Coordinates of C-alpha atoms in Angstrom, one line a residue:
M1 CA 40.0 -36.3 47.3
T2 CA 37.8 -38.0 44.9
H3 CA 34.1 -38.4 44.6
R4 CA 34.8 -41.8 43.1
T5 CA 36.1 -45.1 44.4
T6 CA 37.6 -48.2 42.8
L7 CA 35.8 -51.4 42.1
L8 CA 35.3 -53.9 45.0
S9 CA 34.7 -57.5 44.1
T10 CA 31.3 -59.0 45.0
T11 CA 33.1 -61.5 47.3
F12 CA 34.9 -58.7 49.2
L13 CA 31.8 -56.5 49.3
S14 CA 29.8 -59.1 51.1
A15 CA 32.6 -59.8 53.6
A16 CA 33.7 -56.2 54.1
L17 CA 30.3 -54.8 54.9
S18 CA 29.0 -57.6 57.1
G19 CA 29.9 -56.0 60.4
A20 CA 30.0 -52.6 62.1
L21 CA 33.3 -50.9 63.0
I22 CA 33.9 -52.0 66.6
A23 CA 36.9 -50.4 68.4
C24 CA 38.7 -52.9 70.5
A25 CA 41.5 -51.1 72.3
P26 CA 44.9 -52.9 72.2
E27 CA 47.5 -52.7 74.9
A28 CA 48.9 -49.2 75.5
V29 CA 51.5 -48.0 73.0
A30 CA 54.6 -46.8 74.6
P31 CA 55.7 -43.4 73.2
L32 CA 59.0 -43.3 71.3
D33 CA 61.1 -40.2 71.0
T34 CA 61.7 -38.8 67.5
P35 CA 64.8 -37.0 66.3
A36 CA 65.0 -33.2 66.5
V37 CA 64.2 -32.6 62.9
E38 CA 61.7 -30.1 61.5
I39 CA 59.2 -30.1 58.7
S40 CA 60.1 -27.3 56.3
T41 CA 57.3 -24.8 55.6
A42 CA 59.3 -23.4 52.7
D43 CA 59.6 -26.7 51.0
L44 CA 55.9 -27.6 51.5
Q45 CA 55.0 -24.2 50.1
R46 CA 57.3 -24.5 47.1
R47 CA 56.1 -28.0 46.2
I48 CA 52.4 -27.2 46.6
E49 CA 52.7 -24.1 44.5
K50 CA 54.6 -25.9 41.8
L51 CA 52.3 -28.9 41.6
A52 CA 49.2 -26.6 41.5
S53 CA 50.6 -24.3 38.9
D54 CA 49.2 -23.9 35.4
E55 CA 52.4 -25.5 34.1
F56 CA 51.0 -29.0 34.8
E57 CA 47.5 -28.1 33.3
G58 CA 45.6 -29.9 36.1
R59 CA 47.8 -33.0 36.3
A60 CA 45.4 -35.3 34.4
P61 CA 46.8 -38.9 33.9
G62 CA 48.5 -39.6 30.6
T63 CA 48.5 -36.0 29.5
P64 CA 51.7 -33.9 28.9
G65 CA 50.9 -32.1 32.1
G66 CA 50.4 -35.3 34.0
I67 CA 53.7 -36.7 32.7
A68 CA 55.5 -33.6 33.6
A69 CA 54.0 -33.6 37.1
S70 CA 55.0 -37.2 37.8
Q71 CA 58.5 -36.4 36.6
Y72 CA 58.7 -33.4 38.9
I73 CA 57.7 -35.6 41.8
A74 CA 60.3 -38.2 40.9
D75 CA 62.9 -35.4 40.7
E76 CA 61.9 -34.0 44.1
M77 CA 62.1 -37.5 45.7
K78 CA 65.6 -37.9 44.3
A79 CA 66.6 -34.5 45.6
A80 CA 65.1 -35.4 49.0
G81 CA 67.5 -38.3 49.2
L82 CA 64.9 -41.1 48.6
I83 CA 66.0 -44.1 46.6
P84 CA 64.0 -45.2 43.6
M85 CA 61.4 -47.9 44.5
G86 CA 59.6 -48.2 41.2
E87 CA 60.1 -50.7 38.3
N88 CA 63.5 -51.4 36.8
G89 CA 65.4 -49.2 39.2
T90 CA 63.3 -46.1 38.5
Y91 CA 60.9 -44.1 40.5
F92 CA 58.0 -45.1 38.3
Q93 CA 55.4 -47.8 38.3
N94 CA 53.6 -47.8 35.0
V95 CA 49.8 -48.0 35.1
E96 CA 48.0 -48.9 31.9
L97 CA 44.7 -46.9 31.5
T98 CA 42.0 -46.6 29.0
E99 CA 41.0 -43.0 28.1
S100 CA 37.6 -42.4 26.6
T101 CA 35.9 -39.1 25.7
V102 CA 32.3 -38.8 24.7
T103 CA 32.0 -36.5 21.7
P104 CA 29.5 -33.7 21.2
A105 CA 27.8 -35.8 18.5
S106 CA 26.5 -38.1 21.2
N107 CA 22.9 -37.8 22.5
M108 CA 20.6 -39.2 25.1
T109 CA 16.9 -38.6 25.1
I110 CA 14.0 -39.7 27.3
M111 CA 10.6 -39.9 25.5
S112 CA 7.2 -40.0 27.2
G113 CA 6.1 -43.1 25.3
P114 CA 6.7 -44.3 21.8
D115 CA 4.3 -41.9 20.1
A116 CA 5.7 -38.8 21.7
E117 CA 6.3 -36.1 19.1
A118 CA 9.3 -34.6 20.9
P119 CA 11.7 -35.8 23.6
L120 CA 10.7 -35.0 27.2
I121 CA 14.4 -34.7 28.2
T122 CA 17.4 -34.2 26.0
A123 CA 20.6 -34.5 28.0
D124 CA 22.9 -31.6 27.5
Q125 CA 26.0 -33.0 29.2
S126 CA 26.0 -30.0 31.5
T127 CA 22.9 -28.7 33.4
N128 CA 20.3 -31.5 33.3
A129 CA 22.1 -34.8 32.8
V130 CA 25.5 -36.3 32.1
F131 CA 26.2 -39.7 30.5
W132 CA 29.0 -42.0 29.4
T133 CA 29.8 -45.6 28.8
K134 CA 32.5 -47.9 30.4
R135 CA 32.4 -50.0 27.2
L136 CA 35.3 -49.4 24.9
A137 CA 33.5 -49.4 21.6
E138 CA 33.7 -46.2 19.6
E139 CA 29.9 -46.1 19.2
I140 CA 27.2 -47.5 21.4
N141 CA 23.4 -47.4 20.7
V142 CA 20.9 -47.8 23.5
D143 CA 17.2 -48.4 22.8
S144 CA 15.4 -49.1 26.1
D145 CA 11.6 -49.1 26.0
E146 CA 11.2 -49.3 29.7
I147 CA 12.5 -47.2 32.6
V148 CA 12.3 -48.7 36.1
F149 CA 12.7 -46.9 39.4
V150 CA 14.7 -49.3 41.6
G151 CA 14.9 -47.2 44.8
Y152 CA 18.5 -47.3 46.0
G153 CA 19.5 -50.1 43.5
I154 CA 21.0 -52.2 46.3
V155 CA 21.3 -56.0 46.8
A156 CA 22.7 -56.4 50.4
P157 CA 21.8 -59.8 51.9
E158 CA 23.7 -59.1 55.1
F159 CA 21.4 -56.1 55.6
G160 CA 18.3 -58.0 54.5
W161 CA 17.8 -55.7 51.5
N162 CA 17.2 -56.4 47.8
D163 CA 15.8 -53.7 45.5
Y164 CA 15.9 -56.1 42.6
A165 CA 14.0 -58.9 44.2
G166 CA 11.8 -60.7 41.7
L167 CA 12.7 -58.1 39.1
D168 CA 14.0 -58.6 35.5
V169 CA 15.7 -55.5 34.2
E170 CA 17.4 -57.1 31.2
G171 CA 17.6 -54.5 28.5
K172 CA 15.8 -51.9 30.6
T173 CA 16.9 -48.6 32.1
V174 CA 17.2 -48.4 35.9
V175 CA 16.9 -45.1 37.8
M176 CA 18.0 -45.0 41.4
L177 CA 19.0 -42.8 44.3
V178 CA 22.4 -42.0 45.7
N179 CA 23.5 -43.1 49.2
D180 CA 21.5 -45.7 51.2
P181 CA 18.4 -46.1 53.3
G182 CA 20.3 -45.7 56.6
F183 CA 21.2 -42.1 55.6
A184 CA 17.7 -41.3 54.4
T185 CA 16.0 -42.5 57.6
K186 CA 18.8 -41.9 60.2
D187 CA 17.6 -45.3 61.5
E188 CA 20.6 -47.0 63.1
T189 CA 19.0 -50.4 62.4
L190 CA 19.2 -49.8 58.6
F191 CA 22.6 -50.4 57.1
K192 CA 25.0 -48.3 59.3
G193 CA 22.5 -45.6 60.0
N194 CA 23.7 -42.1 59.0
A195 CA 27.1 -43.4 58.0
M196 CA 27.3 -44.3 54.3
T197 CA 28.2 -47.9 53.4
Y198 CA 29.8 -48.9 50.1
Y199 CA 26.3 -49.8 48.9
G200 CA 25.6 -46.0 49.0
R201 CA 28.3 -45.2 46.6
W202 CA 27.5 -44.5 42.9
T203 CA 30.2 -47.0 41.9
Y204 CA 28.4 -49.9 43.5
K205 CA 25.1 -48.9 42.0
F206 CA 26.5 -48.9 38.5
E207 CA 28.3 -52.2 39.1
E208 CA 25.1 -53.8 40.4
A209 CA 23.0 -52.5 37.5
G210 CA 25.5 -54.2 35.2
R211 CA 25.2 -57.5 37.1
Q212 CA 21.4 -57.3 36.8
G213 CA 21.7 -57.0 33.0
A214 CA 20.3 -53.4 32.7
A215 CA 20.9 -51.6 29.4
A216 CA 21.3 -48.2 31.1
A217 CA 21.7 -46.9 34.7
L218 CA 21.0 -43.4 35.9
V219 CA 21.5 -42.1 39.4
I220 CA 19.4 -39.2 40.6
H221 CA 21.6 -36.5 42.1
Q222 CA 20.7 -35.0 45.4
T223 CA 23.3 -32.7 47.0
E224 CA 23.0 -33.8 50.6
P225 CA 23.0 -37.6 50.1
A226 CA 25.8 -37.2 47.5
S227 CA 27.7 -34.7 49.7
Y228 CA 28.6 -32.5 46.7
G229 CA 26.7 -30.3 44.3
W230 CA 25.7 -30.8 40.7
D231 CA 28.6 -28.8 39.5
V232 CA 30.9 -31.5 40.8
V233 CA 29.0 -34.0 38.8
S234 CA 29.0 -32.0 35.6
G235 CA 32.7 -31.1 36.0
S236 CA 33.9 -34.5 36.8
W237 CA 32.0 -36.8 34.3
T238 CA 32.6 -34.8 31.2
G239 CA 35.8 -34.7 29.2
A240 CA 38.3 -37.5 29.2
Q241 CA 37.4 -40.4 31.5
Y242 CA 39.9 -43.0 32.7
D243 CA 39.8 -46.6 33.8
L244 CA 42.1 -49.5 34.3
V245 CA 42.4 -51.8 31.3
R246 CA 39.6 -54.3 31.7
P247 CA 39.9 -57.8 30.2
D248 CA 36.3 -57.7 29.1
G249 CA 36.5 -54.3 27.5
G250 CA 33.7 -53.1 29.9
A251 CA 31.2 -55.7 28.7
S252 CA 30.2 -56.3 32.4
R253 CA 28.9 -52.8 32.7
T254 CA 25.6 -51.3 31.4
Q255 CA 25.7 -49.8 27.9
L256 CA 25.1 -46.3 29.4
E257 CA 25.8 -44.8 32.8
G258 CA 24.9 -41.4 33.9
W259 CA 23.5 -38.9 36.4
L260 CA 20.1 -37.0 36.3
H261 CA 19.8 -33.6 37.9
L262 CA 17.1 -33.8 40.6
D263 CA 15.0 -31.2 38.6
T264 CA 15.3 -33.4 35.5
A265 CA 14.2 -36.5 37.4
T266 CA 11.3 -34.6 39.0
E267 CA 10.2 -33.5 35.5
L268 CA 10.4 -37.2 34.3
F269 CA 8.3 -38.5 37.2
K270 CA 5.7 -35.7 36.9
S271 CA 5.3 -36.2 33.2
E272 CA 4.3 -39.8 33.9
G273 CA 1.8 -38.9 36.7
L274 CA 4.2 -39.8 39.5
N275 CA 5.3 -37.9 42.6
I276 CA 9.1 -38.1 43.0
D277 CA 9.0 -37.0 46.7
K278 CA 6.8 -40.0 47.5
A279 CA 9.0 -42.3 45.5
I280 CA 12.1 -41.2 47.4
A281 CA 10.4 -41.6 50.8
D282 CA 9.0 -45.1 49.8
A283 CA 12.5 -46.2 48.6
A284 CA 13.8 -46.0 52.2
S285 CA 11.4 -48.7 53.4
K286 CA 12.0 -52.4 53.3
D287 CA 8.5 -52.7 51.9
F288 CA 9.5 -50.7 48.8
K289 CA 8.6 -52.3 45.4
P290 CA 10.3 -51.1 42.2
F291 CA 8.0 -49.7 39.5
T292 CA 8.0 -48.7 35.9
I293 CA 8.0 -45.0 35.3
G294 CA 5.0 -44.8 33.1
D295 CA 5.6 -45.1 29.4
A296 CA 9.0 -43.4 29.4
Q297 CA 11.7 -44.7 27.1
L298 CA 15.4 -44.0 26.8
K299 CA 17.3 -43.8 23.6
A300 CA 21.0 -42.9 23.2
N301 CA 23.8 -42.8 20.7
I302 CA 27.2 -42.5 22.3
V303 CA 30.1 -41.7 20.1
Q304 CA 33.5 -41.6 21.8
S305 CA 37.2 -41.6 21.2
V306 CA 38.9 -44.5 22.9
K307 CA 42.6 -45.0 23.4
T308 CA 45.0 -46.7 25.8
T309 CA 47.4 -44.5 27.7
T310 CA 50.0 -45.0 30.4
S311 CA 50.2 -43.1 33.6
R312 CA 52.6 -43.5 36.5
N313 CA 52.7 -44.1 40.2
V314 CA 55.8 -42.5 41.6
A315 CA 57.7 -44.3 44.5
G316 CA 60.8 -43.5 46.5
G317 CA 62.0 -44.9 49.8
I318 CA 64.6 -45.3 52.5
K319 CA 66.0 -48.7 53.5
G320 CA 65.9 -49.7 57.2
T321 CA 69.0 -50.6 59.2
E322 CA 67.7 -53.6 61.1
R323 CA 64.6 -55.0 59.3
P324 CA 64.8 -53.6 55.8
D325 CA 62.3 -56.1 54.4
E326 CA 59.5 -54.5 56.6
Y327 CA 57.9 -51.3 55.3
V328 CA 56.0 -48.3 56.6
L329 CA 53.9 -46.9 53.7
Y330 CA 53.0 -43.3 52.9
M331 CA 50.5 -42.6 50.1
A332 CA 49.0 -39.6 48.4
H333 CA 47.5 -39.1 44.9
W334 CA 49.2 -36.6 42.6
D335 CA 46.6 -36.4 39.8
H336 CA 43.7 -34.0 39.4
L337 CA 41.0 -33.3 36.7
G338 CA 43.2 -31.7 34.1
K339 CA 41.8 -29.0 31.7
N340 CA 38.4 -28.4 30.3
E341 CA 38.6 -26.3 27.1
T342 CA 34.8 -25.9 26.9
L343 CA 34.8 -23.7 30.0
E344 CA 34.9 -19.9 29.7
G345 CA 37.7 -18.2 31.5
D346 CA 39.8 -20.4 33.7
Q347 CA 39.9 -23.9 32.2
I348 CA 42.5 -25.6 34.5
Y349 CA 41.6 -27.6 37.5
N350 CA 44.7 -26.9 39.5
G351 CA 44.0 -29.2 42.5
A352 CA 46.0 -27.2 45.1
V353 CA 44.2 -28.6 48.1
D354 CA 43.2 -31.8 46.3
N355 CA 45.9 -33.1 46.3
A356 CA 49.1 -31.0 45.8
T357 CA 49.0 -30.7 49.6
G358 CA 49.2 -34.5 50.2
T359 CA 51.8 -35.1 47.5
A360 CA 54.0 -32.3 48.8
A361 CA 53.6 -33.7 52.4
I362 CA 54.8 -37.3 51.6
I363 CA 57.8 -35.9 49.8
E364 CA 58.6 -33.7 52.8
I365 CA 58.1 -36.6 55.2
G366 CA 60.4 -38.7 53.1
E367 CA 63.0 -35.9 53.2
T368 CA 62.6 -35.7 56.9
F369 CA 63.2 -39.4 57.3
V370 CA 66.4 -39.0 55.4
E371 CA 67.5 -36.1 57.6
A372 CA 66.6 -38.0 60.8
G373 CA 68.6 -41.0 59.7
A374 CA 67.5 -44.4 58.4
P375 CA 65.1 -46.1 60.9
E376 CA 65.1 -49.8 61.7
R377 CA 62.4 -50.6 59.2
S378 CA 62.2 -49.3 55.6
A379 CA 59.7 -46.7 54.4
I380 CA 58.2 -46.3 51.0
F381 CA 56.5 -43.1 49.7
V382 CA 54.1 -43.6 46.9
A383 CA 52.4 -40.8 44.9
V384 CA 49.6 -42.6 43.0
T385 CA 47.9 -41.7 39.8
A386 CA 44.3 -41.6 38.6
E387 CA 42.6 -41.3 42.1
E388 CA 40.1 -38.8 40.6
S389 CA 39.1 -41.5 38.1
G390 CA 38.3 -44.1 40.6
L391 CA 41.3 -44.7 42.8
L392 CA 42.9 -46.5 39.9
G393 CA 46.6 -46.0 40.7
S394 CA 46.2 -47.3 44.2
A395 CA 44.0 -50.1 43.0
Y396 CA 46.8 -51.1 40.6
Y397 CA 49.4 -50.8 43.4
G398 CA 47.2 -53.1 45.5
E399 CA 47.2 -55.7 42.8
A400 CA 50.9 -55.2 42.0
P401 CA 52.6 -53.9 45.1
L402 CA 56.1 -52.7 44.9
V403 CA 56.8 -54.2 48.3
P404 CA 55.0 -57.2 49.7
L405 CA 51.7 -56.4 51.4
N406 CA 52.4 -58.9 54.2
K407 CA 55.6 -57.0 54.8
T408 CA 53.8 -53.7 54.9
V409 CA 53.5 -52.8 58.6
G410 CA 50.9 -50.1 58.0
G411 CA 50.1 -47.2 55.8
I412 CA 49.2 -43.5 56.1
N413 CA 47.2 -41.8 53.4
I414 CA 47.2 -38.0 53.0
D415 CA 44.5 -36.4 50.9
A416 CA 43.4 -32.8 50.6
M417 CA 44.7 -30.9 53.7
L418 CA 42.9 -27.5 54.1
P419 CA 45.1 -24.5 54.8
L420 CA 43.0 -23.3 57.7
G421 CA 45.8 -23.0 60.2
E422 CA 46.7 -24.9 63.3
T423 CA 44.0 -26.9 65.1
K424 CA 43.6 -28.6 68.4
D425 CA 42.3 -31.8 66.9
I426 CA 43.0 -34.3 64.1
K427 CA 40.2 -36.0 62.2
V428 CA 40.3 -39.7 61.4
I429 CA 38.3 -40.8 58.4
G430 CA 36.9 -44.2 59.2
F431 CA 37.4 -43.7 62.9
G432 CA 37.4 -46.9 65.0
S433 CA 39.2 -49.0 62.4
S434 CA 42.7 -49.9 63.4
E435 CA 45.4 -49.8 66.1
L436 CA 47.2 -47.1 64.1
E437 CA 44.7 -44.7 65.8
D438 CA 46.2 -45.7 69.2
R439 CA 49.7 -44.8 67.9
L440 CA 48.3 -41.5 66.5
K441 CA 46.8 -40.7 69.9
V442 CA 50.2 -41.1 71.6
Q443 CA 51.6 -38.4 69.2
L444 CA 48.6 -36.2 69.8
D445 CA 48.9 -36.5 73.6
K446 CA 52.5 -35.2 73.3
R447 CA 51.1 -32.1 71.6
D448 CA 48.1 -31.6 73.8
M449 CA 45.8 -32.3 70.8
Y450 CA 42.9 -34.7 70.5
L451 CA 41.4 -37.2 68.1
V452 CA 37.9 -36.8 66.5
P453 CA 35.9 -39.0 64.2
D454 CA 35.0 -38.0 60.7
D455 CA 32.2 -35.4 61.1
K456 CA 30.5 -36.4 57.9
P457 CA 30.3 -40.2 57.8
E458 CA 27.3 -39.9 55.6
A459 CA 29.5 -38.6 52.8
G460 CA 31.3 -41.9 52.5
Y461 CA 34.8 -40.3 52.5
Y462 CA 36.1 -43.6 53.9
Y463 CA 35.4 -45.2 50.4
R464 CA 36.6 -42.1 48.5
S465 CA 40.4 -42.1 48.9
D466 CA 43.3 -44.3 48.2
H467 CA 43.7 -46.0 51.6
I468 CA 40.7 -48.2 50.8
S469 CA 42.6 -49.9 47.9
L470 CA 45.1 -51.2 50.5
A471 CA 42.6 -51.7 53.3
K472 CA 40.6 -54.1 51.2
K473 CA 43.7 -56.1 50.8
G474 CA 44.1 -56.2 54.6
V475 CA 46.9 -53.7 55.1
P476 CA 46.1 -51.4 58.1
M477 CA 45.7 -47.9 56.8
L478 CA 45.1 -44.6 58.5
Y479 CA 43.5 -41.6 56.7
A480 CA 43.8 -38.5 58.9
D481 CA 43.2 -34.8 58.1
P482 CA 43.5 -31.6 60.1
G483 CA 40.5 -31.1 62.4
N484 CA 38.1 -28.2 62.6
D485 CA 39.0 -26.8 66.1
H486 CA 41.2 -23.8 65.2
V487 CA 43.6 -22.9 67.9
T488 CA 42.4 -19.3 68.2
N489 CA 39.2 -19.1 66.1
G490 CA 37.5 -22.2 67.5
L491 CA 35.4 -25.0 66.1
T492 CA 33.0 -23.1 63.9
Y493 CA 35.9 -21.5 62.0
G494 CA 37.2 -24.8 60.8
E495 CA 33.7 -26.1 60.0
D496 CA 32.9 -22.9 58.0
F497 CA 36.3 -23.1 56.2
A498 CA 35.6 -26.6 55.1
K499 CA 32.1 -25.9 53.9
E500 CA 33.3 -22.8 51.9
Y501 CA 36.0 -24.9 50.2
T502 CA 33.6 -27.7 49.3
K503 CA 31.1 -25.2 47.9
E504 CA 33.3 -22.9 46.1
R505 CA 36.5 -24.7 45.1
Y506 CA 36.3 -28.5 45.4
H507 CA 36.7 -30.0 42.0
K508 CA 36.6 -26.6 40.4
P509 CA 39.2 -24.4 38.7
G510 CA 39.1 -22.3 41.8
D511 CA 41.2 -24.9 43.8
E512 CA 44.4 -22.8 43.3
Y513 CA 47.3 -22.0 45.6
D514 CA 47.5 -18.5 47.0
N515 CA 50.4 -16.9 48.9
S516 CA 47.9 -15.9 51.6
W517 CA 47.5 -19.5 52.6
D518 CA 48.1 -20.3 56.3
L519 CA 50.3 -23.3 56.0
S520 CA 50.8 -23.8 59.8
G521 CA 48.1 -26.4 60.1
I522 CA 49.5 -28.4 57.1
V523 CA 52.9 -28.2 58.7
Q524 CA 51.4 -29.4 62.0
T525 CA 49.7 -32.4 60.4
T526 CA 52.7 -33.3 58.3
D527 CA 54.9 -33.2 61.4
L528 CA 52.5 -35.4 63.3
L529 CA 52.3 -38.0 60.5
F530 CA 56.1 -38.0 60.2
D531 CA 56.4 -38.8 63.9
L532 CA 53.7 -41.5 63.6
G533 CA 55.4 -43.3 60.8
Y534 CA 59.0 -42.8 62.0
T535 CA 58.3 -44.2 65.5
M536 CA 56.5 -47.2 63.8
A537 CA 59.5 -47.7 61.6
N538 CA 61.6 -47.9 64.8
S539 CA 59.4 -50.4 66.6
E540 CA 58.8 -54.1 66.3
D541 CA 55.0 -53.7 66.5
W542 CA 52.6 -54.9 63.8
P543 CA 49.4 -52.8 64.2
N544 CA 46.3 -54.6 63.2
W545 CA 42.7 -53.7 62.5
Y546 CA 40.5 -53.7 65.5
A547 CA 38.7 -56.9 66.3
G548 CA 35.3 -57.1 64.6
T549 CA 36.2 -54.6 61.8
E550 CA 35.6 -55.4 58.2
F551 CA 39.3 -55.9 57.2
R552 CA 40.6 -57.8 60.3
A553 CA 40.1 -61.2 58.9
L554 CA 42.0 -60.3 55.7
R555 CA 45.0 -59.1 57.7
D556 CA 44.9 -62.1 60.0
A557 CA 44.9 -64.5 57.1
M558 CA 47.7 -62.6 55.4
M559 CA 49.9 -62.8 58.4
M560 CA 49.0 -66.4 59.1
D561 CA 50.1 -67.3 55.6
D562 CA 53.3 -65.4 56.2
M563 CA 54.0 -67.3 59.4
S564 CA 53.3 -70.6 57.7
S565 CA 55.7 -69.8 54.9
K566 CA 58.4 -69.0 57.4
E567 CA 57.8 -72.2 59.3
T568 CA 58.0 -74.2 56.0
A569 CA 61.2 -72.4 55.1
K570 CA 62.8 -73.3 58.4
E571 CA 61.8 -77.0 58.0
E572 CA 63.4 -77.1 54.6

């Protein structure tokens, strides 16, 4: 699972966030029997262990380890009996990426006015601040003589919010908070209350700063609003950074983007006679007014290596017997954060939970499809690249799908299953979104299990995994994880397990496979998601988004266009 998310267009953003998620229950879904096949614990264990091994050096896109990992996935898909669904009769879909790495020669300083004898803050790319640029020049110089605190840095007309109203930040540095005012106040009338909107994501904030013409944009890190600690920031935004190849070479972005540690930001405000706690509180009010942070100035010189590299989505499938042009989609990202040679000791981010588990699961589900016999509809299994860099592989698939999106019945995304053992519940991220949840509930009822919403909507997980790349195109997508209610140890066991993983191993070298893992819950969820997809592949149903949800209109328009095309073809 990533802390990042891909770019949403301004047009989509306005449409997608204009309404709340409203669950409108469709007609009851009749249960369908599934064949007597079993998910193999041994195969899941073998593939998770292999993908998370040091052999693949953290599976970074475009690296020798990443290339080897994607080849291993293709080999496993072939061995599982899945046919190639990539380009030119292969299992691969090439994804062109830019790779940029800020060199140690780079620097960013904040001065307390032009006459200051020494910098107030010197970014160390580790403990106090991290910075980079989306622009593809090998050297970028930033000289910003004004730093402006813009609250949450949001322009959201549908929520009656504009932090940039009447403000000209051309050539200036903007400093802002992560998340959105709804989370800060827990006021259900502000944005979506405690649940994060896309406006709360750091990706949006950097995009908006670029649209406003700022020279530099810095987000203040706070652990609770971000939902991850500073070590995740420092570990994820240093070293090689990836992006899709942009026609404008990144010119639409600010010259510099970065994060400030809360202590660093506090020091900045205090040096200019300002109280950061008051500024944070004021920013959550509609009466908030942006202000200049004293005489502070930002200067930076970014020197970076820039190159274009190719990574690969990996896709296999099984053809349907009755309606082979209709597809059920399974998706999981195979990449992780690679290797950081500046670290002492363990330098490899193995990504065992995130996301060797999901990748192994979709291969196992594909193999189980083959063993069960081809269903009426086809199924495609896509292991996507560069999720950790901003959902780039799935974003590319959304723009260049290997099967038509209007022929994709629905999709299931699997990302970061915790090895906590069997649970009584299954968690749906973005609960209340689509009719796929009703089909899931049928399978849960057969197992005497129950469905629960995401227990941390404020973390914005709904915008942090690959399903969103297809959702924003209109394809109904389900993102489900094992729940927290452990079958013998109860609810708090699962909650504590998840907290410990996030604190100690998420996006750290410690996310490694161990033979002590209890895989029973991962097997349980994999089996559940197999049944969900296989029964859908043997039905004639077309699940939709619930009425009133943000993606319903996109799907309706897609299917209407498809119907119109069929009618035109009949007339001809």
